[in-house]
XYZ file of C-alpha atoms in Angstrom:
665
model
C -0.402 0.094 0.169
C 2.842 2.374 0.092
C 1.999 2.741 4.054
C 5.010 2.545 6.682
C 3.174 1.187 9.069
C 2.090 -2.203 10.491
C -1.611 -0.264 11.588
C -3.676 -0.994 8.408
C -4.116 -4.790 6.719
C -5.618 -5.472 3.425
C -9.034 -7.034 3.863
C -8.432 -10.691 4.270
C -10.336 -13.698 2.826
C -11.694 -14.525 6.646
C -11.913 -11.198 7.918
C -15.153 -8.875 7.637
C -15.224 -5.376 6.595
C -14.294 -2.797 9.420
C -12.925 -5.888 11.406
C -9.614 -6.263 12.856
C -7.160 -8.789 13.735
C -4.942 -8.271 16.743
C -1.217 -7.853 17.120
C 0.680 -9.496 20.125
C 1.572 -6.047 21.199
C 0.291 -5.251 24.784
C 1.020 -1.675 26.224
C 0.434 -0.040 29.422
C -0.614 3.585 29.662
C 1.601 5.406 31.889
C -0.724 7.954 33.266
C -2.141 8.625 36.549
C -5.564 6.736 35.163
C -5.398 3.279 36.107
C -5.629 1.351 32.568
C -5.210 -2.548 31.962
C -2.856 -3.984 29.569
C -4.087 -3.547 26.566
C -4.066 -5.029 22.852
C -3.309 -2.844 19.595
C -5.341 -3.975 16.392
C -4.914 -3.477 13.540
C -7.385 -1.476 10.929
C -8.709 -3.088 8.294
C -9.519 -2.437 4.857
C -12.985 -3.353 3.401
C -13.606 -6.179 1.030
C -12.295 -4.636 -2.394
C -15.031 -4.241 -4.656
C -15.511 -2.644 -8.150
C -17.686 0.464 -8.948
C -20.511 -1.241 -10.320
C -20.853 -3.457 -7.547
C -20.949 -0.484 -5.067
C -23.526 1.422 -7.232
C -25.850 -1.542 -7.411
C -24.993 -1.576 -3.360
C -25.684 1.608 -3.293
C -29.194 1.851 -5.387
C -30.542 -1.483 -3.611
C -30.161 0.644 -0.292
C -32.077 3.136 -1.711
C -34.582 1.850 -4.011
C -34.971 -1.646 -2.301
C -34.085 -1.732 1.461
C -36.600 -4.675 2.254
C -35.376 -6.728 -0.264
C -38.802 -7.616 -2.088
C -37.408 -10.299 -4.232
C -35.912 -12.419 -1.394
C -38.543 -14.825 -0.809
C -38.241 -15.742 -5.019
C -34.705 -17.152 -4.453
C -34.161 -20.874 -4.700
C -38.262 -21.350 -5.683
C -39.503 -23.492 -8.390
C -41.307 -21.620 -11.141
C -45.122 -22.344 -10.277
C -44.260 -20.897 -6.481
C -42.446 -17.937 -8.020
C -45.435 -17.422 -9.919
C -47.882 -17.566 -6.905
C -45.403 -14.906 -4.644
C -45.462 -12.831 -7.954
C -49.400 -12.860 -7.552
C -48.997 -12.194 -3.986
C -46.685 -9.571 -4.492
C -48.496 -7.357 -7.003
C -51.871 -8.614 -5.344
C -51.964 -8.890 -1.599
C -55.607 -10.294 -2.105
C -53.825 -13.812 -2.876
C -51.914 -13.882 0.735
C -54.550 -13.914 2.911
C -57.556 -14.995 0.362
C -56.800 -18.755 0.455
C -56.667 -18.926 4.327
C -60.338 -17.238 4.587
C -62.798 -18.595 6.543
C -66.442 -17.867 7.772
C -65.285 -16.292 11.125
C -63.315 -13.720 9.240
C -66.207 -13.014 7.356
C -68.734 -12.615 10.207
C -66.190 -10.271 11.818
C -65.529 -8.390 8.536
C -69.071 -7.831 8.160
C -69.597 -6.099 11.547
C -67.106 -4.018 11.115
C -68.001 -2.985 7.349
C -71.728 -2.250 7.937
C -70.528 -0.089 10.770
C -67.955 2.284 8.924
C -70.450 2.271 6.562
C -72.899 3.867 8.682
C -69.632 6.451 9.181
C -68.959 6.781 5.848
C -72.143 7.465 4.250
C -72.810 11.051 6.476
C -69.220 11.607 6.515
C -68.965 11.120 2.496
C -71.437 13.960 1.527
C -69.893 16.433 4.395
C -66.514 15.967 2.928
C -67.931 16.142 -0.507
C -69.302 19.772 0.128
C -65.925 20.697 2.094
C -64.543 20.048 -2.021
C -66.927 22.475 -3.102
C -68.202 19.411 -4.964
C -71.817 17.935 -5.159
C -72.620 16.059 -2.144
C -73.011 12.598 -4.333
C -69.400 12.642 -5.266
C -68.707 12.175 -1.768
C -71.008 8.871 -1.743
C -69.341 8.031 -5.030
C -65.777 7.913 -3.671
C -66.634 5.734 -0.918
C -67.727 2.893 -3.217
C -65.354 2.296 -5.912
C -62.116 3.268 -4.267
C -62.411 1.011 -1.371
C -63.175 -2.200 -3.912
C -59.770 -1.744 -5.580
C -58.025 -1.235 -2.267
C -59.181 -4.455 -1.079
C -57.723 -6.273 -3.713
C -54.468 -4.116 -4.001
C -53.460 -2.792 -0.526
C -51.973 -4.522 1.979
C -53.466 -2.958 5.407
C -56.233 -5.605 7.331
C -58.067 -2.683 8.725
C -57.773 0.683 7.044
C -60.487 1.866 5.966
C -60.761 4.053 2.567
C -62.516 7.084 1.499
C -62.427 11.061 1.098
C -60.788 12.724 4.213
C -61.511 16.220 5.430
C -57.602 17.753 4.875
C -57.654 16.610 1.250
C -61.064 17.503 0.860
C -60.196 21.151 2.222
C -56.790 21.204 -0.094
C -58.709 20.838 -2.961
C -61.601 22.816 -2.261
C -59.231 25.735 -1.452
C -56.572 25.679 -4.231
C -59.578 25.132 -7.435
C -62.355 27.510 -5.958
C -59.205 29.994 -6.078
C -59.561 30.128 -9.912
C -63.427 28.199 -10.832
C -66.536 28.948 -8.594
C -68.484 25.750 -8.498
C -71.603 27.861 -8.360
C -70.867 29.913 -11.520
C -68.726 26.521 -13.345
C -69.999 23.759 -11.948
C -68.776 21.625 -14.934
C -65.740 23.377 -15.443
C -65.316 22.384 -11.506
C -66.322 18.879 -11.949
C -63.229 18.433 -14.510
C -60.586 20.103 -12.720
C -61.823 17.880 -9.328
C -61.517 14.179 -11.894
C -58.216 15.636 -13.342
C -56.969 16.382 -10.210
C -57.981 13.385 -8.893
C -56.472 11.337 -11.631
C -52.970 13.208 -11.586
C -53.395 12.634 -7.662
C -53.449 9.170 -8.134
C -50.594 8.722 -11.217
C -48.583 10.853 -8.731
C -48.839 8.095 -6.073
C -48.720 5.384 -8.696
C -45.009 7.043 -9.653
C -43.879 6.829 -6.239
C -44.708 3.517 -5.564
C -43.345 1.991 -9.344
C -40.267 3.807 -9.021
C -40.087 3.108 -5.164
C -39.112 6.826 -4.209
C -41.548 6.643 -1.097
C -38.748 8.212 0.931
C -39.735 11.496 -0.923
C -42.684 11.500 1.996
C -40.694 11.492 4.748
C -39.421 14.863 4.267
C -42.783 15.685 5.853
C -41.801 15.276 9.395
C -44.421 14.618 11.968
C -43.616 17.544 13.921
C -44.677 19.743 10.842
C -47.896 17.306 9.996
C -48.731 17.585 13.634
C -48.750 21.748 12.864
C -50.544 21.431 9.620
C -53.224 19.163 10.568
C -53.818 20.835 13.422
C -54.408 24.664 12.034
C -56.406 22.694 8.362
C -58.403 20.955 11.327
C -59.145 25.041 12.644
C -59.958 26.179 9.239
C -62.356 23.680 8.612
C -64.157 23.701 12.193
C -64.598 27.736 11.626
C -65.807 26.818 7.901
C -68.138 25.025 8.976
C -69.724 28.009 10.745
C -71.666 28.439 7.634
C -73.873 25.593 7.939
C -73.457 25.969 12.189
C -75.261 29.115 11.437
C -77.537 28.852 8.551
C -75.521 31.598 6.818
C -76.076 31.961 3.229
C -73.165 34.518 1.720
C -69.811 33.285 2.982
C -65.974 33.859 2.338
C -64.266 31.155 -0.255
C -61.304 32.002 1.639
C -59.215 29.652 3.720
C -57.527 32.128 6.068
C -58.314 33.065 9.509
C -59.226 36.315 9.536
C -61.519 36.341 6.361
C -63.919 33.396 8.031
C -63.901 35.102 11.547
C -64.825 38.100 9.960
C -67.050 36.651 7.167
C -69.105 35.415 10.112
C -70.003 38.526 12.176
C -70.603 40.230 9.317
C -73.461 38.414 7.946
C -74.696 38.359 11.569
C -78.213 39.366 9.518
C -78.157 36.262 8.111
C -78.113 33.861 11.456
C -80.745 31.438 12.133
C -81.323 30.869 15.802
C -83.370 27.801 14.690
C -80.325 26.514 12.849
C -78.159 27.385 15.815
C -79.860 25.834 18.454
C -80.747 22.770 16.178
C -76.735 22.654 15.093
C -75.122 23.527 18.356
C -77.402 20.511 19.874
C -76.526 17.849 17.878
C -72.647 19.415 17.954
C -73.194 18.562 21.610
C -74.248 15.115 20.839
C -71.767 14.083 18.636
C -69.083 15.406 20.945
C -70.298 13.521 24.166
C -70.413 10.172 22.246
C -66.967 10.841 20.838
C -65.773 11.436 24.397
C -68.079 8.280 25.687
C -66.004 5.992 22.896
C -62.722 7.890 23.946
C -62.831 6.994 27.688
C -64.733 3.373 26.942
C -62.639 2.055 23.856
C -65.597 -1.333 23.934
C -68.176 1.496 23.423
C -66.386 2.333 20.363
C -69.627 1.706 18.551
C -71.804 4.482 20.037
C -69.487 7.430 18.104
C -69.328 5.046 15.041
C -72.963 4.951 15.193
C -73.987 8.304 15.752
C -73.340 10.551 12.621
C -76.093 8.300 10.723
C -78.142 8.281 13.801
C -77.512 12.048 13.920
C -78.280 12.697 10.382
C -81.506 10.192 10.621
C -83.081 12.312 13.192
C -82.286 15.615 11.884
C -83.809 14.416 8.625
C -87.038 13.269 10.385
C -87.137 16.323 12.617
C -86.965 18.877 9.693
C -89.191 16.726 7.538
C -91.601 17.432 10.645
C -91.008 20.907 10.889
C -90.792 21.924 7.612
C -94.536 23.697 7.946
C -93.451 25.490 11.121
C -89.233 26.141 10.609
C -88.297 28.051 7.554
C -84.730 29.402 6.861
C -83.372 25.928 7.459
C -81.190 24.609 4.377
C -80.851 21.079 3.309
C -79.184 18.808 0.832
C -81.888 18.703 -1.470
C -82.097 16.153 -4.116
C -79.296 13.224 -4.824
C -79.683 11.353 -7.772
C -79.771 7.583 -6.957
C -77.898 4.949 -9.472
C -74.600 4.135 -9.640
C -71.283 6.073 -10.375
C -71.219 7.385 -13.801
C -68.321 7.325 -16.152
C -66.011 10.252 -15.891
C -63.563 9.268 -18.306
C -64.380 11.998 -20.877
C -64.472 14.664 -17.799
C -60.759 14.309 -17.553
C -58.539 17.441 -19.097
C -55.272 17.409 -20.377
C -54.582 20.793 -21.914
C -56.340 24.109 -21.482
C -55.048 26.965 -19.449
C -56.265 25.119 -16.177
C -54.302 21.778 -16.747
C -51.441 23.698 -14.357
C -53.797 24.292 -11.614
C -55.179 20.393 -11.832
C -51.633 19.104 -11.720
C -50.734 21.178 -9.008
C -53.868 20.508 -7.172
C -53.221 16.880 -7.943
C -49.425 16.719 -6.197
C -50.406 18.351 -3.236
C -53.497 16.485 -2.498
C -51.710 13.353 -3.591
C -49.198 13.800 -1.091
C -51.198 15.198 1.758
C -53.494 11.304 1.130
C -50.170 9.223 0.645
C -48.992 10.504 4.474
C -51.828 9.965 5.765
C -52.535 6.573 4.312
C -49.437 5.344 4.918
C -49.236 6.465 8.444
C -52.892 5.436 9.568
C -52.074 1.962 8.337
C -48.675 1.484 9.469
C -50.152 2.591 13.206
C -52.989 -0.353 13.119
C -50.430 -2.690 11.880
C -47.999 -2.023 14.694
C -51.069 -2.994 17.043
C -51.074 -6.098 15.577
C -48.040 -7.117 14.423
C -47.644 -7.337 11.169
C -46.044 -5.064 8.355
C -47.453 -2.829 5.945
C -45.492 -2.325 2.869
C -45.312 1.347 1.925
C -44.694 0.842 -1.868
C -47.668 -1.159 -2.405
C -49.633 1.302 -0.345
C -48.327 4.075 -2.970
C -49.354 1.679 -6.127
C -52.644 0.901 -4.384
C -53.396 4.275 -3.479
C -52.179 5.483 -6.884
C -54.394 2.903 -9.163
C -57.506 3.620 -7.029
C -57.287 7.214 -7.414
C -56.684 6.739 -10.845
C -59.551 4.203 -11.376
C -61.286 7.005 -9.418
C -61.267 9.595 -11.724
C -62.498 7.946 -14.366
C -65.729 6.834 -12.202
C -66.861 10.137 -10.631
C -64.325 9.855 -7.304
C -62.178 12.713 -6.025
C -59.501 12.201 -3.977
C -59.744 9.561 -1.239
C -57.234 7.842 1.028
C -57.240 5.769 4.457
C -59.032 7.944 6.879
C -58.148 7.652 10.748
C -61.441 8.168 11.806
C -63.280 5.054 9.686
C -60.145 2.969 10.526
C -60.189 3.289 14.053
C -63.634 2.067 13.802
C -62.253 -0.211 11.524
C -60.242 -2.038 14.093
C -62.504 -1.593 17.443
C -64.965 -3.296 15.207
C -63.251 -6.004 14.918
C -61.862 -6.189 11.205
C -59.577 -9.223 10.138
C -58.914 -8.429 6.389
C -60.034 -5.911 3.773
C -63.305 -7.499 3.299
C -64.468 -4.837 5.836
C -64.100 -2.403 2.577
C -65.986 -4.629 0.480
C -68.866 -5.012 2.859
C -68.538 -1.204 3.567
C -68.790 -0.780 -1.027
C -71.566 -3.192 -0.825
C -73.464 -1.295 1.697
C -72.652 2.002 -0.266
C -74.283 0.298 -3.698
C -77.458 -0.614 -1.541
C -77.451 3.110 -0.168
C -76.983 4.506 -3.950
C -79.341 2.076 -5.792
C -82.329 3.016 -3.245
C -82.433 5.210 -0.152
C -81.001 8.193 -2.080
C -84.641 9.990 -1.865
C -84.234 9.806 1.861
C -81.662 12.366 2.122
C -83.527 14.837 0.451
C -84.648 16.703 3.683
C -81.001 16.244 5.488
C -80.223 19.676 6.747
C -76.630 21.248 6.243
C -76.114 21.862 9.826
C -75.656 18.226 10.572
C -73.316 17.975 8.453
C -71.886 20.917 9.730
C -71.449 19.391 12.780
C -70.380 16.170 11.661
C -67.045 17.917 9.933
C -66.242 19.847 13.329
C -66.782 16.486 15.347
C -64.432 14.904 13.158
C -61.704 17.420 12.820
C -61.583 17.945 16.631
C -59.666 14.527 16.648
C -56.975 16.312 14.370
C -55.633 19.010 16.607
C -53.313 16.908 18.747
C -52.105 19.615 21.426
C -50.252 16.666 23.636
C -48.029 16.263 20.823
C -47.237 19.834 20.453
C -46.847 19.748 24.151
C -44.441 16.987 24.065
C -42.749 18.544 21.014
C -42.046 21.597 23.237
C -40.231 19.699 26.059
C -38.531 16.962 23.912
C -37.459 19.363 21.278
C -37.788 23.079 21.005
C -36.679 23.198 17.375
C -39.026 20.237 15.989
C -41.833 22.290 18.041
C -40.586 25.543 16.030
C -41.443 23.330 12.604
C -44.866 22.435 13.993
C -45.665 26.314 15.097
C -44.203 27.099 11.792
C -46.797 24.917 9.362
C -49.735 25.560 12.108
C -49.576 29.659 11.941
C -48.892 29.406 7.846
C -51.680 27.045 7.601
C -54.106 29.743 9.538
C -52.978 32.883 8.202
C -51.666 32.568 4.523
C -53.179 29.488 3.477
C -53.349 25.612 3.743
C -51.027 24.901 0.352
C -49.044 27.964 1.432
C -48.706 25.832 4.865
C -48.123 22.400 3.232
C -44.846 24.370 1.556
C -43.598 26.156 5.113
C -44.158 22.276 6.506
C -41.802 21.030 4.107
C -39.586 23.986 4.243
C -39.145 24.089 7.703
C -38.576 20.029 7.635
C -35.762 20.580 5.122
C -33.732 23.461 6.752
C -34.213 21.133 9.991
C -32.035 18.586 8.046
C -30.153 21.123 6.517
C -28.909 22.487 9.943
C -28.497 18.638 11.169
C -26.041 18.261 7.928
C -24.401 21.585 8.196
C -23.715 22.053 11.908
C -23.331 18.667 13.258
C -22.353 18.452 17.134
C -18.828 17.440 18.229
C -17.859 16.768 21.575
C -14.985 16.732 23.618
C -14.520 13.266 25.340
C -12.821 11.934 28.670
C -11.892 8.659 30.157
C -14.312 7.368 32.758
C -11.399 5.636 35.055
C -11.152 2.363 35.635
C -12.541 1.306 32.029
C -11.426 1.723 28.352
C -14.907 3.944 28.078
C -14.215 7.496 26.824
C -17.526 9.594 26.929
C -18.892 13.255 26.570
C -17.030 15.105 29.478
C -20.156 17.686 30.097
C -22.387 14.472 30.174
C -20.636 12.372 32.330
C -19.416 14.198 35.697
C -17.417 10.872 36.297
C -15.343 11.277 32.561
C -11.987 12.908 33.312
C -9.743 14.279 30.788
C -6.517 12.177 29.629
C -3.313 14.329 30.399
C -1.716 15.657 26.808
C -4.598 14.483 24.927
C -7.636 15.976 23.269
C -10.233 13.470 22.209
C -12.735 14.867 20.049
C -15.677 13.476 18.476
C -17.822 13.991 15.380
C -21.274 12.887 15.208
C -22.116 13.315 11.606
C -20.650 12.645 7.798
C -18.291 14.826 7.213
C -19.545 16.364 3.431
C -18.588 19.142 1.600
C -21.863 21.128 3.566
C -19.773 20.977 6.993
C -16.379 19.963 6.054
C -15.896 23.813 6.385
C -17.052 24.340 9.826
C -15.508 21.154 11.165
C -12.458 22.337 10.036
C -13.305 25.777 12.037
C -14.777 24.000 15.118
C -11.892 21.688 15.501
C -9.445 23.889 15.616
C -11.560 26.433 17.888
C -11.669 23.285 20.326
C -8.110 23.004 20.188
C -7.221 26.515 21.425
C -10.108 26.233 23.883
C -8.297 23.204 25.082
C -4.906 25.217 25.274
C -6.593 28.002 27.121
C -7.644 25.876 29.895
C -4.639 24.100 30.187
C -2.581 26.993 30.513
C -5.596 28.530 33.212
C -5.298 25.247 34.928
C -1.369 24.383 34.727
C -1.970 21.320 33.203
C 0.295 19.054 30.691
C 0.705 20.522 27.401
C -0.996 19.296 24.577
C 0.535 16.606 22.462
C -2.107 14.875 20.490
C -5.405 14.907 18.985
C -7.755 12.146 18.337
C -10.389 12.218 16.373
C -12.953 9.969 17.155
C -14.678 8.345 14.111
C -17.064 5.814 15.026
C -20.267 8.247 14.459
C -19.174 9.375 10.990
C -20.642 7.054 8.699
C -19.549 8.480 5.489
C -17.054 11.111 3.971
C -16.565 12.978 0.420
C -13.399 14.391 -1.354
C -14.149 17.406 0.510
C -14.336 16.100 4.320
C -10.719 13.584 3.345
C -9.070 17.509 2.273
C -10.302 18.897 5.818
C -8.516 15.857 7.716
C -5.802 16.384 5.312
C -5.623 20.237 6.071
C -5.824 19.519 9.649
C -3.003 17.060 9.706
C -0.989 19.440 8.216
C -1.695 22.398 10.649
C -1.384 20.321 13.143
C 1.708 18.418 12.489
C 3.423 22.625 12.031
C 2.204 23.017 15.713
C 3.913 19.697 16.843
C 0.680 17.616 17.602
C 0.120 14.581 16.893
C -3.012 13.719 14.541
C -4.596 10.469 14.977
C -7.732 8.773 13.332
C -9.694 6.342 15.537
C -12.115 3.748 14.547
C -12.998 4.891 10.928
C -15.460 2.568 9.448
C -15.434 0.433 6.237
C -16.081 3.337 3.745
C -13.779 5.773 4.982
C -10.740 3.580 4.998
C -11.768 2.530 1.183
C -11.736 6.263 0.240
C -8.714 7.551 2.222
C -6.832 4.610 1.039
C -7.813 5.572 -2.284
C -6.969 9.293 -2.216
C -3.768 8.116 -0.248
C -4.162 10.025 2.976
C -3.220 6.750 4.731
C 0.326 7.406 3.796
C 0.545 11.078 5.173
C -0.734 9.534 8.507
C 2.039 6.801 8.779
C 3.023 4.973 12.117
C 0.501 5.599 14.778
C -1.736 7.495 12.793
C -5.014 4.993 12.647
C -6.220 3.147 15.881
C -9.428 0.665 16.214
C -10.312 2.129 19.350
C -9.740 5.651 21.297
C -8.810 3.256 24.363
C -5.926 1.991 22.119
C -4.510 4.957 20.509
C -4.460 6.658 23.691
C -2.379 3.670 25.656
C -0.675 2.671 22.471
C 0.738 6.859 21.955
C 1.745 6.969 25.716
C 3.528 4.265 25.904
C 5.628 5.123 22.798
C 6.016 8.531 24.709
C 7.325 6.489 27.852
C 9.963 4.887 25.739
C 11.306 7.541 24.560
C 14.036 8.603 26.187
């Protein structure tokens, strides 16, 4: 290798990357810190690999971390065919073992979530400024597709509040449904198609890590802000206001509520608030006693029935209460001919589709994984993306708008005892019966009950306990949460989402560009070296400064690390002078947590070594991982370190260098 040292060895057939073989040398640290005799090990280079092997390994870790083809190894052709069908259509995994006992549980849970899906579907469609019937259409076709393609056993598919709000907000900024209903429907279906195309593309290309840029902290703030806006928007239906702002910011919504006090209907307010209190009460009962989940699950549909009966009985005495009106009977009409792939509004449809696609994908996968964890099974994120994408693309061709996994319906599905995705089929079958025969019954359903249902549903999205935990644990996460929350409230929902993503990316950049560095000390009587400020029992090793870098060394942080390490050395020399301690002779850089390095990082290491050499300070690297060793070897920087430049552990470095100082005359 051109290195005059026994400290580095090439990979041998019996060794593994980043392991070492022991030498026979034993040394003892001649310091006032008691150290047991210690063997000094060689630092091994990783197994040589070609560029194509490295590229193949890296790409497989990025796009195939789950190794989806491992089940196909050493299998017969017929078995590979079966596994292929199960891979692309998860229904074939559980269908062969399906039993009547499972069906019984799925029927109960399917009918239960249907009782929730019907009123929520109507309500969320109005939230998106779409005809109520579109919400029911969207609760029929997509669940059928998901039951075949989805990998979650408990996810209940349908429209959700946040995606409905975002779609309604973005489309209404350019097109009014009341003025151009056909164009608005065309844009809604086209946006749904592009949302599905975007989701399916992420799954097919295995780019699911893209949605990870929405951190949990920013999602908490975004969801809470959107929930507040959604709830305030429902004051229109709850108060009986006819003229209401289409804007989605806090100030215009509140202003519209109080500027139209002359339109308030006391009858609507009394009945609406009464049903809202009823729904919130049933929700609290089910939260405190999970076994009574069916109370909150059945209350929305029961409230719709009761309020409809009440309006029918009082329609001759009470005036000014707005109702849903006529809903057409029949199955979903085809809407393929309504998709717009040209014209001035195509950009709006694509933008709306991508944003609603990201939101619905994030929510659906998070909900699916939540319940999968409770039942100890795995949800394949890429399969979920494909399932969501294909069901939204198919839905756009059958008069549906964006759908995903709903947390409220999925929670009810889980508590009702769902065992497989058949519960979605049962729900869709119930919707089929409703669409074919029960539509006239909703004619007198009042708008205030839909507003009350939406308010009850979105209140659960305001997770203030999560915000409190963020404040206690990570102030930066709390700041990200509040930025997205306030962005949604005071600017707009889409801008709030952009702020949420921006803050998440900014947090990543802060961690990358300003990595943590610490000074390590020895815990007496051991070979353990830990942070001096964290462990009070840890003590400085005379004549040594031991530094640890807790991040990869890239071009983005190499200059900062260069300056920070030199500042640590300066501060250490000042401390030594102030306390009359032994002069500094050696700087050890613990690279245990440095998982990667690029050429800028290597140049930083080289420059630090030269600077410290001019100051008569020894510079030593401890425990560099395999990828670092490989790159430093290829850049010839290892030659400059020479003898006693690389060690497997900090303890070995301290012991070996101390013994060499003692051996000097």
